[in-house]
PDB file of C-alpha atoms in Angstrom:
ATOM      1  CA  MET A 291       5.260 -91.589 -35.462  1.00 84.00           C
ATOM      2  CA  ARG A 292       2.861 -88.679 -35.446  1.00 89.00           C
ATOM      3  CA  GLU A 293       3.131 -85.773 -33.044  1.00 94.00           C
ATOM      4  CA  TYR A 294       0.114 -84.393 -31.207  1.00 95.00           C
ATOM      5  CA  GLU A 295      -0.559 -81.783 -28.559  1.00 96.00           C
ATOM      6  CA  LEU A 296      -2.898 -82.263 -25.620  1.00 96.00           C
ATOM      7  CA  PHE A 297      -4.277 -79.129 -24.002  1.00 96.00           C
ATOM      8  CA  TYR A 298      -6.540 -79.135 -20.968  1.00 96.00           C
ATOM      9  CA  LEU A 299      -7.760 -76.703 -18.352  1.00 95.00           C
ATOM     10  CA  VAL A 300      -8.175 -77.360 -14.636  1.00 96.00           C
ATOM     11  CA  GLY A 301     -10.140 -74.922 -12.484  1.00 96.00           C
ATOM     12  CA  GLU A 302      -8.024 -73.151  -9.871  1.00 96.00           C
ATOM     13  CA  SER A 303     -10.164 -74.601  -7.059  1.00 96.00           C
ATOM     14  CA  LYS A 304      -8.980 -78.084  -8.151  1.00 96.00           C
ATOM     15  CA  GLU A 305      -5.295 -77.191  -7.780  1.00 96.00           C
ATOM     16  CA  PRO A 306      -4.807 -79.504  -4.754  1.00 97.00           C
ATOM     17  CA  MET A 307      -5.915 -82.391  -7.000  1.00 97.00           C
ATOM     18  CA  LEU A 308      -3.713 -81.338  -9.951  1.00 96.00           C
ATOM     19  CA  ASP A 309      -1.168 -84.171  -9.599  1.00 96.00           C
ATOM     20  CA  THR A 310      -3.941 -86.783  -9.523  1.00 97.00           C
ATOM     21  CA  ILE A 311      -5.704 -85.217 -12.516  1.00 97.00           C
ATOM     22  CA  ARG A 312      -2.435 -85.034 -14.483  1.00 96.00           C
ATOM     23  CA  THR A 313      -1.633 -88.681 -13.702  1.00 96.00           C
ATOM     24  CA  GLU A 314      -5.102 -89.853 -14.784  1.00 97.00           C
ATOM     25  CA  VAL A 315      -5.049 -87.845 -18.025  1.00 96.00           C
ATOM     26  CA  GLU A 316      -1.576 -89.118 -18.924  1.00 95.00           C
ATOM     27  CA  ALA A 317      -2.585 -92.731 -18.148  1.00 96.00           C
ATOM     28  CA  ILE A 318      -5.494 -92.493 -20.602  1.00 95.00           C
ATOM     29  CA  VAL A 319      -3.204 -91.217 -23.361  1.00 94.00           C
ATOM     30  CA  ARG A 320      -0.461 -93.776 -22.573  1.00 94.00           C
ATOM     31  CA  GLU A 321      -3.021 -96.608 -22.847  1.00 91.00           C
ATOM     32  CA  GLU A 322      -3.171 -95.763 -26.551  1.00 87.00           C
ATOM     33  CA  GLY A 323       0.613 -96.128 -26.884  1.00 87.00           C
ATOM     34  CA  ALA A 324       1.623 -92.482 -26.512  1.00 93.00           C
ATOM     35  CA  GLU A 325       5.053 -91.314 -25.454  1.00 95.00           C
ATOM     36  CA  PHE A 326       5.178 -87.847 -23.916  1.00 95.00           C
ATOM     37  CA  LEU A 327       7.773 -85.329 -25.039  1.00 94.00           C
ATOM     38  CA  ALA A 328       9.378 -82.641 -22.907  1.00 92.00           C
ATOM     39  CA  PRO A 329       8.632 -79.998 -21.832  1.00 91.00           C
ATOM     40  CA  GLU A 330       5.226 -79.649 -20.231  1.00 91.00           C
ATOM     41  CA  THR A 331       3.739 -76.170 -20.283  1.00 94.00           C
ATOM     42  CA  GLN A 332       1.720 -75.107 -17.246  1.00 95.00           C
ATOM     43  CA  ASP A 333       0.375 -71.632 -16.573  1.00 96.00           C
ATOM     44  CA  THR A 334      -2.306 -70.143 -14.318  1.00 96.00           C
ATOM     45  CA  ARG A 335      -4.437 -67.517 -16.059  1.00 96.00           C
ATOM     46  CA  LYS A 336      -7.643 -65.575 -15.764  1.00 97.00           C
ATOM     47  CA  LEU A 337     -10.375 -67.204 -17.829  1.00 95.00           C
ATOM     48  CA  ALA A 338     -12.022 -65.224 -20.619  1.00 94.00           C
ATOM     49  CA  TYR A 339     -15.371 -65.905 -18.944  1.00 94.00           C
ATOM     50  CA  GLU A 340     -16.589 -67.683 -15.842  1.00 95.00           C
ATOM     51  CA  VAL A 341     -16.936 -71.460 -16.145  1.00 93.00           C
ATOM     52  CA  GLU A 342     -18.896 -73.247 -13.408  1.00 93.00           C
ATOM     53  CA  GLY A 343     -17.973 -70.543 -10.888  1.00 94.00           C
ATOM     54  CA  GLU A 344     -14.269 -70.536 -11.822  1.00 96.00           C
ATOM     55  CA  THR A 345     -12.627 -67.293 -12.931  1.00 96.00           C
ATOM     56  CA  ARG A 346      -9.030 -68.598 -13.050  1.00 97.00           C
ATOM     57  CA  GLY A 347      -7.637 -71.854 -14.335  1.00 97.00           C
ATOM     58  CA  ILE A 348      -4.475 -73.863 -14.796  1.00 97.00           C
ATOM     59  CA  TYR A 349      -3.699 -74.415 -18.476  1.00 97.00           C
ATOM     60  CA  ILE A 350      -1.633 -77.516 -19.220  1.00 97.00           C
ATOM     61  CA  ALA A 351      -0.167 -78.425 -22.612  1.00 97.00           C
ATOM     62  CA  ARG A 352       1.753 -81.626 -23.408  1.00 96.00           C
ATOM     63  CA  ARG A 353       3.163 -82.900 -26.673  1.00 97.00           C
ATOM     64  CA  PHE A 354       3.256 -86.615 -27.378  1.00 96.00           C
ATOM     65  CA  THR A 355       3.795 -89.095 -30.164  1.00 95.00           C
ATOM     66  CA  LEU A 356       1.623 -91.981 -31.274  1.00 90.00           C
ATOM     67  CA  PRO A 357       2.538 -94.640 -33.811  1.00 80.00           C
ATOM     68  CA  ASP A 358       0.936 -94.137 -37.194  1.00 78.00           C
ATOM     69  CA  LYS A 359      -1.437 -97.013 -38.035  1.00 67.00           C
ATOM     70  CA  SER A 360       0.729 -97.751 -41.093  1.00 69.00           C
ATOM     71  CA  GLU A 361       3.711 -98.344 -38.758  1.00 64.00           C
ATOM     72  CA  LEU A 362       1.979-101.077 -36.749  1.00 63.00           C
ATOM     73  CA  SER A 363       2.872-104.725 -37.183  1.00 67.00           C
ATOM     74  CA  ALA A 364       0.144-106.984 -38.558  1.00 71.00           C
ATOM     75  CA  LYS A 365      -0.600-108.332 -35.080  1.00 72.00           C
ATOM     76  CA  GLU A 366      -0.786-104.838 -33.547  1.00 71.00           C
ATOM     77  CA  PHE A 367      -2.980-103.644 -36.418  1.00 68.00           C
ATOM     78  CA  GLU A 368      -5.435-106.526 -35.895  1.00 73.00           C
ATOM     79  CA  LYS A 369      -5.589-105.742 -32.166  1.00 74.00           C
ATOM     80  CA  GLU A 370      -6.409-102.097 -32.976  1.00 69.00           C
ATOM     81  CA  MET A 371      -9.089-103.166 -35.442  1.00 74.00           C
ATOM     82  CA  GLU A 372     -10.723-105.375 -32.793  1.00 77.00           C
ATOM     83  CA  LYS A 373     -11.017-102.296 -30.550  1.00 74.00           C
ATOM     84  CA  GLY A 374     -12.892-100.545 -33.334  1.00 69.00           C
ATOM     85  CA  ASP A 375     -10.168 -97.966 -34.010  1.00 53.00           C
TER      86      ASP A 375
END
């Protein structure tokens, strides 16, 4: 297994939609076979510069693991190859 870190930024005006955004982002990563590790880091900060009218944002960082291609079974490897990965 390899460990990765996912970092994304959500504009403060989108805070009411944060749970939906988090769920959608995690679903995309899980589709690739990821398993999330604890803890999740979340922090609201002032942005270094304005982005599309936003001056503050919610920074979210998650660590996760993905199987190394060399750890896949032959059948799983063929399935990955068909996807073009």
